[in-house]
Phi, psi and omega in degrees: 000128167316109149330121186260162201276159169220128190252125176257130165288172178300305168311316171291326165284340183280317169297321158318303172322295179284343167282311163333298192301297192308293183290355186024056172277332166300336176280339181289307193284322184306309193276333178297321192288336165305297186270340160306305195304318189284333205253318181059043172318143182288332181240081195305304188295327160320306176296329178276326175281339190280313172307316150328300172304321175290319181294303187313307194294327188286333177334289165292326182265347171070350158270155191049051169290126172301143180203151160289338190258154175237185195283322181302330168303310178307316182299303181328311178328286172308317160306338173289312184288337176232073187289342146296011187055003171343299182098012168210166169247163152290144164320324159315305190281299169335301175297319184316321205277306180317304181306318186300312174296338179098038160276106188284292189267077190313129145320114168266012185217070184280152187298124190120348178284331175286351170262338199052050188229102191244118169291169181297305186295339177289305207300309195297337187269323186300302167301325171319290183296340180281309173328299179298315191293334164304306190277358186257075186290359146275352187314303165321295196305326207278338172284328180310000000 
C-alpha cells in the first residue's frame, strides 16, 4: 500500500513551530541528543528514559538537571582561557566560553565586568546557573 501524500498549509507549519517553541521540544531533544553523543551508553533507550525521569523529578526541585558539563569541565574551560594562571579572563572570553558551553541567557554584567576581569569562581557560578537554565527544558512551560 502506497503512502498517501499529505498537504500541510503554511498556517499549520507555523502552528506546529509555535507549539514546539512553547513547550521547548526542540531544546529537549537537543539536550537528550547531546547527552547521548557525549555518553554513548550501551543501552541508549534506557539512558533516554533515565534522562526524562531526572527531568521530571527536577521539575519541582530544580536540582539534578541533566547536563553534559559538570564543574570539572567548566574549570577546564576556564583554565584553557587562562593559560598563564592569572586567575582571570576578560569579558569577551567569558561570553564566548558560555556560548560555547551552550548557555543562552548570559549575565551581561557579572562580578568583575567593570574591570574586565572575571574570576574563575564567578565564571563557574555563572556557567552552572546558565547550564541549569538551559537544561531545564520545562521552565517556560511551567510559567505559562
